[in-house]
Tab-separated table of N, CA and C in Angstrom:
chain	number	residue	atom	x	y	z
K	1	MET	N	133.990	111.601	95.764
K	1	MET	CA	132.824	110.925	96.321
K	1	MET	C	133.112	109.436	96.445
K	2	TYR	N	132.673	108.859	97.560
K	2	TYR	CA	132.875	107.433	97.787
K	2	TYR	C	131.577	106.691	97.459
K	3	VAL	N	131.695	105.617	96.698
K	3	VAL	CA	130.506	104.913	96.232
K	3	VAL	C	130.604	103.403	96.495
K	4	ILE	N	129.491	102.834	96.919
K	4	ILE	CA	129.346	101.378	96.958
K	4	ILE	C	128.337	101.065	95.860
K	5	LEU	N	128.698	100.163	94.982
K	5	LEU	CA	127.796	99.806	93.889
K	5	LEU	C	127.448	98.318	93.997
K	6	VAL	N	126.178	98.016	93.858
K	6	VAL	CA	125.750	96.621	93.831
K	6	VAL	C	124.890	96.423	92.593
K	7	TYR	N	125.237	95.430	91.794
K	7	TYR	CA	124.389	95.197	90.623
K	7	TYR	C	123.670	93.870	90.725
K	8	ASP	N	122.554	93.794	90.062
K	8	ASP	CA	121.763	92.572	89.992
K	8	ASP	C	121.225	92.522	88.564
K	9	VAL	N	121.927	91.786	87.728
K	9	VAL	CA	121.536	91.743	86.311
K	9	VAL	C	121.379	90.300	85.831
K	10	GLY	N	120.670	90.143	84.747
K	10	GLY	CA	120.473	88.821	84.162
K	10	GLY	C	121.825	88.185	83.825
K	11	GLU	N	121.868	86.863	83.923
K	11	GLU	CA	123.105	86.103	83.732
K	11	GLU	C	123.896	86.492	82.480
K	12	LYS	N	123.159	86.758	81.406
K	12	LYS	CA	123.816	87.090	80.134
K	12	LYS	C	124.586	88.404	80.189
K	13	ARG	N	124.195	89.259	81.128
K	13	ARG	CA	124.816	90.582	81.200
K	13	ARG	C	125.825	90.721	82.346
K	14	VAL	N	125.992	89.668	83.122
K	14	VAL	CA	126.891	89.734	84.276
K	14	VAL	C	128.334	90.063	83.878
K	15	GLY	N	128.846	89.367	82.893
K	15	GLY	CA	130.229	89.569	82.464
K	15	GLY	C	130.484	90.992	82.010
K	16	LYS	N	129.542	91.511	81.241
K	16	LYS	CA	129.641	92.867	80.702
K	16	LYS	C	129.610	93.902	81.835
K	17	MET	N	128.715	93.669	82.782
K	17	MET	CA	128.582	94.610	83.900
K	17	MET	C	129.823	94.588	84.793
K	18	LEU	N	130.324	93.389	85.047
K	18	LEU	CA	131.519	93.228	85.864
K	18	LEU	C	132.697	93.969	85.233
K	19	LYS	N	132.849	93.785	83.943
K	19	LYS	CA	133.939	94.420	83.200
K	19	LYS	C	133.812	95.951	83.243
K	20	LEU	N	132.594	96.419	83.049
K	20	LEU	CA	132.355	97.868	83.069
K	20	LEU	C	132.666	98.457	84.455
K	21	CYS	N	132.112	97.838	85.481
K	21	CYS	CA	132.293	98.374	86.839
K	21	CYS	C	133.756	98.373	87.275
K	22	ARG	N	134.480	97.344	86.841
K	22	ARG	CA	135.914	97.253	87.201
K	22	ARG	C	136.737	98.388	86.620
K	23	LYS	N	136.236	99.015	85.560
K	23	LYS	CA	136.965	100.144	84.970
K	23	LYS	C	136.882	101.381	85.857
K	24	TYR	N	135.834	101.417	86.693
K	24	TYR	CA	135.581	102.628	87.469
K	24	TYR	C	135.776	102.461	88.973
K	25	LEU	N	135.555	101.220	89.451
K	25	LEU	CA	135.576	101.001	90.900
K	25	LEU	C	136.354	99.737	91.259
K	26	ASN	N	136.542	99.509	92.528
K	26	ASN	CA	137.250	98.317	92.987
K	26	ASN	C	136.262	97.216	93.345
K	27	TRP	N	136.536	96.057	92.834
K	27	TRP	CA	135.659	94.916	93.081
K	27	TRP	C	135.909	94.376	94.473
K	28	ILE	N	134.847	94.176	95.254
K	28	ILE	CA	135.082	93.598	96.577
K	28	ILE	C	134.394	92.252	96.804
K	29	GLN	N	133.351	91.981	96.066
K	29	GLN	CA	132.655	90.709	96.227
K	29	GLN	C	131.725	90.531	95.037
K	30	ASN	N	131.514	89.299	94.657
K	30	ASN	CA	130.565	88.976	93.592
K	30	ASN	C	130.050	90.165	92.757
K	31	SER	N	129.017	90.802	93.235
K	31	SER	CA	128.406	91.891	92.471
K	31	SER	C	128.543	93.221	93.201
K	32	VAL	N	129.562	93.350	94.028
K	32	VAL	CA	129.740	94.552	94.843
K	32	VAL	C	131.072	95.242	94.566
K	33	PHE	N	130.997	96.541	94.360
K	33	PHE	CA	132.177	97.356	94.085
K	33	PHE	C	132.188	98.546	95.025
K	34	GLU	N	133.354	99.123	95.195
K	34	GLU	CA	133.438	100.342	95.991
K	34	GLU	C	134.585	101.184	95.463
K	35	GLY	N	134.570	102.446	95.827
K	35	GLY	CA	135.697	103.285	95.464
K	35	GLY	C	135.365	104.752	95.375
K	36	GLU	N	136.414	105.524	95.171
K	36	GLU	CA	136.284	106.961	94.970
K	36	GLU	C	135.994	107.209	93.496
K	37	ILE	N	135.037	108.060	93.222
K	37	ILE	CA	134.681	108.353	91.836
K	37	ILE	C	134.099	109.768	91.770
K	38	SER	N	134.325	110.432	90.662
K	38	SER	CA	133.751	111.775	90.514
K	38	SER	C	132.316	111.664	89.994
K	39	GLU	N	131.535	112.713	90.157
K	39	GLU	CA	130.146	112.728	89.654
K	39	GLU	C	130.122	112.457	88.151
K	40	VAL	N	131.070	113.065	87.439
K	40	VAL	CA	131.136	112.929	85.989
K	40	VAL	C	131.387	111.471	85.591
K	41	LYS	N	132.353	110.854	86.249
K	41	LYS	CA	132.677	109.452	85.947
K	41	LYS	C	131.514	108.533	86.329
K	42	LEU	N	130.834	108.880	87.408
K	42	LEU	CA	129.701	108.056	87.845
K	42	LEU	C	128.567	108.131	86.814
K	43	GLU	N	128.331	109.320	86.278
K	43	GLU	CA	127.296	109.482	85.243
K	43	GLU	C	127.680	108.679	83.997
K	44	GLU	N	128.956	108.680	83.684
K	44	GLU	CA	129.465	107.930	82.537
K	44	GLU	C	129.209	106.424	82.744
K	45	LEU	N	129.523	105.954	83.930
K	45	LEU	CA	129.305	104.539	84.275
K	45	LEU	C	127.821	104.177	84.152
K	46	LYS	N	126.961	105.031	84.712
K	46	LYS	CA	125.518	104.761	84.657
K	46	LYS	C	125.013	104.725	83.232
K	47	SER	N	125.481	105.661	82.451
K	47	SER	CA	125.028	105.743	81.067
K	47	SER	C	125.485	104.518	80.261
K	48	LYS	N	126.723	104.086	80.498
K	48	LYS	CA	127.223	102.886	79.805
K	48	LYS	C	126.474	101.635	80.259
K	49	ALA	N	126.120	101.592	81.529
K	49	ALA	CA	125.384	100.432	82.062
K	49	ALA	C	123.973	100.383	81.474
K	50	ARG	N	123.345	101.557	81.443
K	50	ARG	CA	121.975	101.622	80.905
K	50	ARG	C	121.908	101.143	79.457
K	51	ALA	N	122.997	101.329	78.729
K	51	ALA	CA	123.018	100.979	77.309
K	51	ALA	C	122.779	99.482	77.081
K	52	PHE	N	123.141	98.644	78.050
K	52	PHE	CA	122.906	97.214	77.851
K	52	PHE	C	122.029	96.574	78.925
K	53	MET	N	121.641	97.344	79.938
K	53	MET	CA	120.779	96.789	80.992
K	53	MET	C	119.363	96.583	80.482
K	54	ASP	N	118.706	95.590	81.051
K	54	ASP	CA	117.285	95.427	80.816
K	54	ASP	C	116.619	96.032	82.049
K	55	GLU	N	116.138	97.257	81.932
K	55	GLU	CA	115.667	97.971	83.121
K	55	GLU	C	114.378	97.395	83.724
K	56	GLU	N	113.784	96.438	83.032
K	56	GLU	CA	112.608	95.744	83.558
K	56	GLU	C	113.008	94.786	84.679
K	57	CYS	N	114.181	94.189	84.516
K	57	CYS	CA	114.554	93.183	85.520
K	57	CYS	C	115.939	93.391	86.128
K	58	ASP	N	116.775	94.220	85.533
K	58	ASP	CA	118.116	94.462	86.078
K	58	ASP	C	118.096	95.670	87.004
K	59	SER	N	119.034	95.696	87.913
K	59	SER	CA	119.166	96.908	88.715
K	59	SER	C	120.597	97.161	89.169
K	60	LEU	N	120.839	98.418	89.418
K	60	LEU	CA	122.125	98.904	89.930
K	60	LEU	C	121.779	99.754	91.145
K	61	ILE	N	122.425	99.502	92.257
K	61	ILE	CA	122.197	100.356	93.419
K	61	ILE	C	123.505	101.033	93.795
K	62	PHE	N	123.410	102.334	94.002
K	62	PHE	CA	124.573	103.102	94.448
K	62	PHE	C	124.298	103.635	95.847
K	63	PHE	N	125.267	103.468	96.724
K	63	PHE	CA	125.227	104.147	98.015
K	63	PHE	C	126.357	105.154	97.941
K	64	LYS	N	126.003	106.411	97.996
K	64	LYS	CA	127.025	107.440	97.836
K	64	LYS	C	127.270	108.168	99.140
K	65	SER	N	128.518	108.482	99.371
K	65	SER	CA	128.873	109.211	100.570
K	65	SER	C	129.946	110.238	100.195
K	66	ARG	N	129.876	111.385	100.808
K	66	ARG	CA	130.882	112.394	100.464
K	66	ARG	C	132.278	111.919	100.822
K	67	ASP	N	132.336	111.081	101.836
K	67	ASP	CA	133.644	110.641	102.318
K	67	ASP	C	133.543	109.224	102.882
K	68	SER	N	134.544	108.398	102.591
K	68	SER	CA	134.497	107.018	103.071
K	68	SER	C	134.640	106.943	104.588
K	69	LYS	N	135.070	108.045	105.199
K	69	LYS	CA	135.249	108.026	106.657
K	69	LYS	C	133.928	107.822	107.408
K	70	TRP	N	132.809	108.048	106.737
K	70	TRP	CA	131.510	107.847	107.383
K	70	TRP	C	131.095	106.384	107.392
K	71	LEU	N	131.884	105.582	106.714
K	71	LEU	CA	131.529	104.171	106.599
K	71	LEU	C	132.637	103.284	107.124
K	72	TYR	N	132.230	102.262	107.843
K	72	TYR	CA	133.190	101.282	108.317
K	72	TYR	C	132.826	99.938	107.689
K	73	LYS	N	133.781	99.312	107.049
K	73	LYS	CA	133.502	98.065	106.349
K	73	LYS	C	133.986	96.865	107.153
K	74	GLU	N	133.151	95.866	107.229
K	74	GLU	CA	133.533	94.645	107.946
K	74	GLU	C	133.177	93.440	107.086
K	75	ILE	N	134.106	92.492	107.000
K	75	ILE	CA	133.849	91.300	106.194
K	75	ILE	C	133.891	90.053	107.064
K	76	VAL	N	132.840	89.257	106.959
K	76	VAL	CA	132.783	87.976	107.662
K	76	VAL	C	132.935	86.894	106.600
K	77	GLY	N	133.847	85.969	106.814
K	77	GLY	CA	134.039	84.896	105.841
K	77	GLY	C	135.143	85.225	104.863
K	78	ASN	N	134.934	84.804	103.661
K	78	ASN	CA	135.967	84.876	102.657
K	78	ASN	C	135.993	86.215	101.917
K	79	GLU	N	137.135	86.892	101.943
K	79	GLU	CA	137.268	88.166	101.246
K	79	GLU	C	137.679	87.898	99.807
K	80	ARG	N	136.691	87.825	98.953
K	80	ARG	CA	136.904	87.416	97.566
K	80	ARG	C	137.862	88.281	96.755
K	81	SER	N	137.904	89.553	97.099
K	81	SER	CA	138.691	90.451	96.257
K	81	SER	C	140.180	90.124	96.311
K	82	ASN	N	140.557	89.265	97.252
K	82	ASN	CA	141.957	88.851	97.298
K	82	ASN	C	142.277	87.828	96.222
K	83	LEU	N	141.242	87.256	95.658
K	83	LEU	CA	141.443	86.214	94.658
K	83	LEU	C	141.333	86.792	93.262
K	84	ASP	N	142.066	86.203	92.373
K	84	ASP	CA	141.931	86.604	90.978
K	84	ASP	C	140.863	85.739	90.337
K	85	ILE	N	140.063	86.335	89.509
K	85	ILE	CA	139.101	85.516	88.781
K	85	ILE	C	139.285	85.760	87.295
K	86	ILE	N	138.872	84.793	86.545
K	86	ILE	CA	138.983	84.920	85.093
K	86	ILE	C	137.587	85.079	84.518
K	87	ILE	N	137.383	86.137	83.797
K	87	ILE	CA	136.071	86.383	83.181
K	87	ILE	C	136.187	86.187	81.669
P	1	MET	N	122.577	102.429	114.645
P	1	MET	CA	123.557	102.278	113.579
P	1	MET	C	122.870	101.861	112.286
P	2	TYR	N	123.319	102.440	111.194
P	2	TYR	CA	122.761	102.103	109.885
P	2	TYR	C	123.711	101.129	109.179
P	3	VAL	N	123.151	100.066	108.629
P	3	VAL	CA	123.985	99.034	108.025
P	3	VAL	C	123.525	98.654	106.622
P	4	ILE	N	124.485	98.465	105.736
P	4	ILE	CA	124.209	97.850	104.437
P	4	ILE	C	124.885	96.480	104.514
P	5	LEU	N	124.133	95.453	104.217
P	5	LEU	CA	124.686	94.097	104.268
P	5	LEU	C	124.601	93.478	102.872
P	6	VAL	N	125.694	92.871	102.444
P	6	VAL	CA	125.684	92.147	101.179
P	6	VAL	C	126.225	90.749	101.439
P	7	TYR	N	125.470	89.742	101.032
P	7	TYR	CA	126.000	88.397	101.236
P	7	TYR	C	126.328	87.731	99.909
P	8	ASP	N	127.219	86.798	99.974
P	8	ASP	CA	127.611	86.005	98.812
P	8	ASP	C	127.848	84.603	99.351
P	9	VAL	N	126.836	83.766	99.232
P	9	VAL	CA	126.945	82.416	99.806
P	9	VAL	C	126.603	81.365	98.757
P	10	GLY	N	127.037	80.154	99.001
P	10	GLY	CA	126.736	79.041	98.106
P	10	GLY	C	125.221	78.886	97.955
P	11	GLU	N	124.822	78.424	96.789
P	11	GLU	CA	123.405	78.299	96.438
P	11	GLU	C	122.563	77.603	97.504
P	12	LYS	N	123.142	76.578	98.111
P	12	LYS	CA	122.393	75.806	99.111
P	12	LYS	C	122.054	76.620	100.350
P	13	ARG	N	122.828	77.691	100.585
P	13	ARG	CA	122.628	78.474	101.801
P	13	ARG	C	121.923	79.809	101.558
P	14	VAL	N	121.586	80.075	100.302
P	14	VAL	CA	120.969	81.362	99.962
P	14	VAL	C	119.638	81.569	100.693
P	15	GLY	N	118.770	80.570	100.643
P	15	GLY	CA	117.449	80.683	101.255
P	15	GLY	C	117.541	80.955	102.747
P	16	LYS	N	118.428	80.241	103.397
P	16	LYS	CA	118.622	80.368	104.836
P	16	LYS	C	119.154	81.765	105.198
P	17	MET	N	120.128	82.235	104.390
P	17	MET	CA	120.721	83.548	104.649
P	17	MET	C	119.691	84.669	104.428
P	18	LEU	N	118.931	84.525	103.359
P	18	LEU	CA	117.896	85.514	103.041
P	18	LEU	C	116.896	85.610	104.187
P	19	LYS	N	116.461	84.473	104.664
P	19	LYS	CA	115.480	84.403	105.748
P	19	LYS	C	116.039	85.045	107.032
P	20	LEU	N	117.296	84.723	107.310
P	20	LEU	CA	117.931	85.275	108.510
P	20	LEU	C	118.053	86.803	108.425
P	21	CYS	N	118.574	87.275	107.300
P	21	CYS	CA	118.798	88.718	107.147
P	21	CYS	C	117.488	89.512	107.198
P	22	ARG	N	116.446	88.921	106.652
P	22	ARG	CA	115.140	89.606	106.643
P	22	ARG	C	114.576	89.814	108.043
P	23	LYS	N	115.036	89.022	108.986
P	23	LYS	CA	114.569	89.184	110.366
P	23	LYS	C	115.163	90.435	111.006
P	24	TYR	N	116.305	90.868	110.469
P	24	TYR	CA	117.031	91.972	111.093
P	24	TYR	C	117.059	93.259	110.268
P	25	LEU	N	116.991	93.098	108.934
P	25	LEU	CA	117.170	94.263	108.060
P	25	LEU	C	116.140	94.263	106.931
P	26	ASN	N	116.128	95.332	106.164
P	26	ASN	CA	115.192	95.426	105.039
P	26	ASN	C	115.874	94.992	103.755
P	27	TRP	N	115.211	94.142	103.038
P	27	TRP	CA	115.740	93.628	101.788
P	27	TRP	C	115.605	94.676	100.698
P	28	ILE	N	116.662	94.970	99.979
P	28	ILE	CA	116.509	95.933	98.897
P	28	ILE	C	116.819	95.371	97.514
P	29	GLN	N	117.577	94.336	97.436
P	29	GLN	CA	117.906	93.745	96.140
P	29	GLN	C	118.533	92.383	96.387
P	30	ASN	N	118.301	91.466	95.472
P	30	ASN	CA	118.914	90.128	95.545
P	30	ASN	C	119.601	89.766	96.868
P	31	SER	N	120.838	90.144	97.014
P	31	SER	CA	121.591	89.762	98.200
P	31	SER	C	121.982	90.982	99.037
P	32	VAL	N	121.197	92.047	98.931
P	32	VAL	CA	121.520	93.300	99.613
P	32	VAL	C	120.409	93.725	100.574
P	33	PHE	N	120.824	94.069	101.776
P	33	PHE	CA	119.901	94.507	102.809
P	33	PHE	C	120.391	95.814	103.405
P	34	GLU	N	119.471	96.554	104.010
P	34	GLU	CA	119.882	97.767	104.706
P	34	GLU	C	118.969	97.979	105.896
P	35	GLY	N	119.382	98.828	106.797
P	35	GLY	CA	118.504	99.175	107.894
P	35	GLY	C	119.215	99.607	109.146
P	36	GLU	N	118.400	100.073	110.090
P	36	GLU	CA	118.904	100.457	111.406
P	36	GLU	C	118.996	99.203	112.255
P	37	ILE	N	120.082	99.045	112.958
P	37	ILE	CA	120.258	97.870	113.806
P	37	ILE	C	121.202	98.225	114.956
P	38	SER	N	120.985	97.626	116.097
P	38	SER	CA	121.881	97.888	117.238
P	38	SER	C	123.109	96.982	117.126
P	39	GLU	N	124.176	97.348	117.838
P	39	GLU	CA	125.400	96.520	117.848
P	39	GLU	C	125.079	95.102	118.317
P	40	VAL	N	124.233	95.012	119.343
P	40	VAL	CA	123.875	93.712	119.917
P	40	VAL	C	123.160	92.840	118.895
P	41	LYS	N	122.188	93.432	118.213
P	41	LYS	CA	121.435	92.681	117.206
P	41	LYS	C	122.336	92.294	116.027
P	42	LEU	N	123.258	93.166	115.695
P	42	LEU	CA	124.175	92.872	114.591
P	42	LEU	C	125.079	91.688	114.947
P	43	GLU	N	125.542	91.661	116.187
P	43	GLU	CA	126.375	90.540	116.628
P	43	GLU	C	125.582	89.234	116.589
P	44	GLU	N	124.309	89.339	116.950
P	44	GLU	CA	123.414	88.177	116.938
P	44	GLU	C	123.273	87.653	115.510
P	45	LEU	N	123.040	88.588	114.593
P	45	LEU	CA	122.912	88.232	113.174
P	45	LEU	C	124.185	87.550	112.668
P	46	LYS	N	125.352	88.134	112.994
P	46	LYS	CA	126.619	87.565	112.527
P	46	LYS	C	126.835	86.170	113.089
P	47	SER	N	126.513	86.009	114.348
P	47	SER	CA	126.727	84.714	114.980
P	47	SER	C	125.798	83.649	114.384
P	48	LYS	N	124.548	84.020	114.118
P	48	LYS	CA	123.615	83.071	113.493
P	48	LYS	C	124.047	82.728	112.067
P	49	ALA	N	124.601	83.711	111.366
P	49	ALA	CA	125.052	83.481	109.986
P	49	ALA	C	126.264	82.543	109.983
P	50	ARG	N	127.200	82.825	110.904
P	50	ARG	CA	128.414	82.004	110.983
P	50	ARG	C	128.096	80.532	111.241
P	51	ALA	N	126.989	80.295	111.947
P	51	ALA	CA	126.616	78.924	112.305
P	51	ALA	C	126.377	78.042	111.081
P	52	PHE	N	125.970	78.641	109.962
P	52	PHE	CA	125.742	77.801	108.785
P	52	PHE	C	126.570	78.215	107.565
P	53	MET	N	127.335	79.289	107.698
P	53	MET	CA	128.172	79.718	106.576
P	53	MET	C	129.356	78.777	106.376
P	54	ASP	N	129.783	78.679	105.145
P	54	ASP	CA	131.040	77.997	104.863
P	54	ASP	C	132.058	79.120	104.677
P	55	GLU	N	132.840	79.397	105.713
P	55	GLU	CA	133.707	80.581	105.676
P	55	GLU	C	134.855	80.483	104.673
P	56	GLU	N	135.013	79.323	104.079
P	56	GLU	CA	136.025	79.144	103.032
P	56	GLU	C	135.565	79.821	101.742
P	57	CYS	N	134.257	79.787	101.503
P	57	CYS	CA	133.797	80.331	100.220
P	57	CYS	C	132.660	81.338	100.347
P	58	ASP	N	132.002	81.405	101.499
P	58	ASP	CA	130.902	82.367	101.662
P	58	ASP	C	131.420	83.665	102.267
P	59	SER	N	130.722	84.729	102.036
P	59	SER	CA	131.076	85.970	102.719
P	59	SER	C	129.881	86.873	102.971
P	60	LEU	N	130.056	87.683	103.977
P	60	LEU	CA	129.069	88.694	104.375
P	60	LEU	C	129.841	89.993	104.476
P	61	ILE	N	129.361	91.033	103.830
P	61	ILE	CA	130.029	92.324	103.984
P	61	ILE	C	129.061	93.304	104.632
P	62	PHE	N	129.546	93.997	105.632
P	62	PHE	CA	128.751	95.028	106.280
P	62	PHE	C	129.410	96.382	106.044
P	63	PHE	N	128.613	97.349	105.647
P	63	PHE	CA	129.066	98.740	105.612
P	63	PHE	C	128.273	99.417	106.714
P	64	LYS	N	128.986	99.907	107.712
P	64	LYS	CA	128.277	100.475	108.850
P	64	LYS	C	128.488	101.979	108.912
P	65	SER	N	127.427	102.666	109.278
P	65	SER	CA	127.507	104.106	109.413
P	65	SER	C	126.728	104.502	110.660
P	66	ARG	N	127.225	105.488	111.362
P	66	ARG	CA	126.506	105.894	112.576
P	66	ARG	C	125.124	106.409	112.232
P	67	ASP	N	125.008	106.962	111.039
P	67	ASP	CA	123.731	107.566	110.655
P	67	ASP	C	123.521	107.431	109.150
P	68	SER	N	122.286	107.115	108.734
P	68	SER	CA	122.013	106.945	107.303
P	68	SER	C	122.113	108.268	106.546
P	69	LYS	N	122.143	109.374	107.288
P	69	LYS	CA	122.236	110.678	106.612
P	69	LYS	C	123.562	110.854	105.857
P	70	TRP	N	124.548	110.063	106.174
P	70	TRP	CA	125.834	110.159	105.481
P	70	TRP	C	125.821	109.440	104.140
P	71	LEU	N	124.708	108.744	103.892
P	71	LEU	CA	124.626	107.958	102.663
P	71	LEU	C	123.426	108.361	101.836
P	72	TYR	N	123.642	108.440	100.541
P	72	TYR	CA	122.529	108.717	99.643
P	72	TYR	C	122.387	107.509	98.728
P	73	LYS	N	121.200	106.968	98.658
P	73	LYS	CA	120.980	105.771	97.850
P	73	LYS	C	120.316	106.100	96.524
P	74	GLU	N	120.829	105.519	95.481
P	74	GLU	CA	120.245	105.745	94.157
P	74	GLU	C	120.079	104.399	93.457
P	75	ILE	N	118.923	104.194	92.849
P	75	ILE	CA	118.692	102.929	92.157
P	75	ILE	C	118.448	103.175	90.671
P	76	VAL	N	119.160	102.453	89.836
P	76	VAL	CA	118.978	102.514	88.385
P	76	VAL	C	118.337	101.184	87.993
P	77	GLY	N	117.245	101.268	87.264
P	77	GLY	CA	116.585	100.030	86.836
P	77	GLY	C	115.471	99.642	87.775
P	78	ASN	N	115.323	98.376	87.934
P	78	ASN	CA	114.202	97.820	88.663
P	78	ASN	C	114.448	97.752	90.170
P	79	GLU	N	113.546	98.376	90.938
P	79	GLU	CA	113.683	98.346	92.397
P	79	GLU	C	112.958	97.113	92.934
P	80	ARG	N	113.728	96.039	93.103
P	80	ARG	CA	113.144	94.744	93.461
P	80	ARG	C	112.355	94.704	94.761
P	81	SER	N	112.763	95.549	95.708
P	81	SER	CA	112.147	95.429	97.023
P	81	SER	C	110.663	95.783	97.002
P	82	ASN	N	110.205	96.350	95.894
P	82	ASN	CA	108.781	96.642	95.773
P	82	ASN	C	107.971	95.382	95.479
P	83	LEU	N	108.671	94.342	95.103
P	83	LEU	CA	107.989	93.109	94.735
P	83	LEU	C	108.016	92.121	95.889
P	84	ASP	N	106.987	91.339	95.962
P	84	ASP	CA	106.990	90.278	96.957
P	84	ASP	C	107.602	89.040	96.333
P	85	ILE	N	108.389	88.345	97.104
P	85	ILE	CA	108.895	87.084	96.587
P	85	ILE	C	108.543	85.974	97.551
P	86	ILE	N	108.486	84.795	97.037
P	86	ILE	CA	108.169	83.638	97.870
P	86	ILE	C	109.431	82.796	98.011
P	87	ILE	N	109.825	82.589	99.222
P	87	ILE	CA	111.013	81.743	99.466
P	87	ILE	C	110.548	80.427	100.082
């Protein structure tokens, strides 16, 4: 399954969320990840995220597709994932 | 065409980008929009965004699909788009 993940979490939890998501998906921009993942691994990711998320104000959005071929990605401006960042 | 748009722009340009994107798509979270849009309207949006973007550090990512049926959306936590915000 191909997934696009976007998170929006409080500043204190950004580092933790970024680290968690990077274990499962490829980082493409600020709070956006994409990649192939199994249902089982996706449930694992969600469960680990829920453990520290504040569900009152944080959110995670998943766009799931059976195949990435249904999606065409286009980037305008700077493609951040080419840069290394230090967390 | 169905589009998911995610922007990552400098703080000074956030308000402007948000306002622009809202004219064309539906806001679903912080810097994430989705919706049906024609190729022509999408080009218009990109051109208006480029006019004020700093392409050295800002970026816009589009995930395009011919049909939203290829995508399933899931939200964990707070669904921000239910709230009104004042910009």
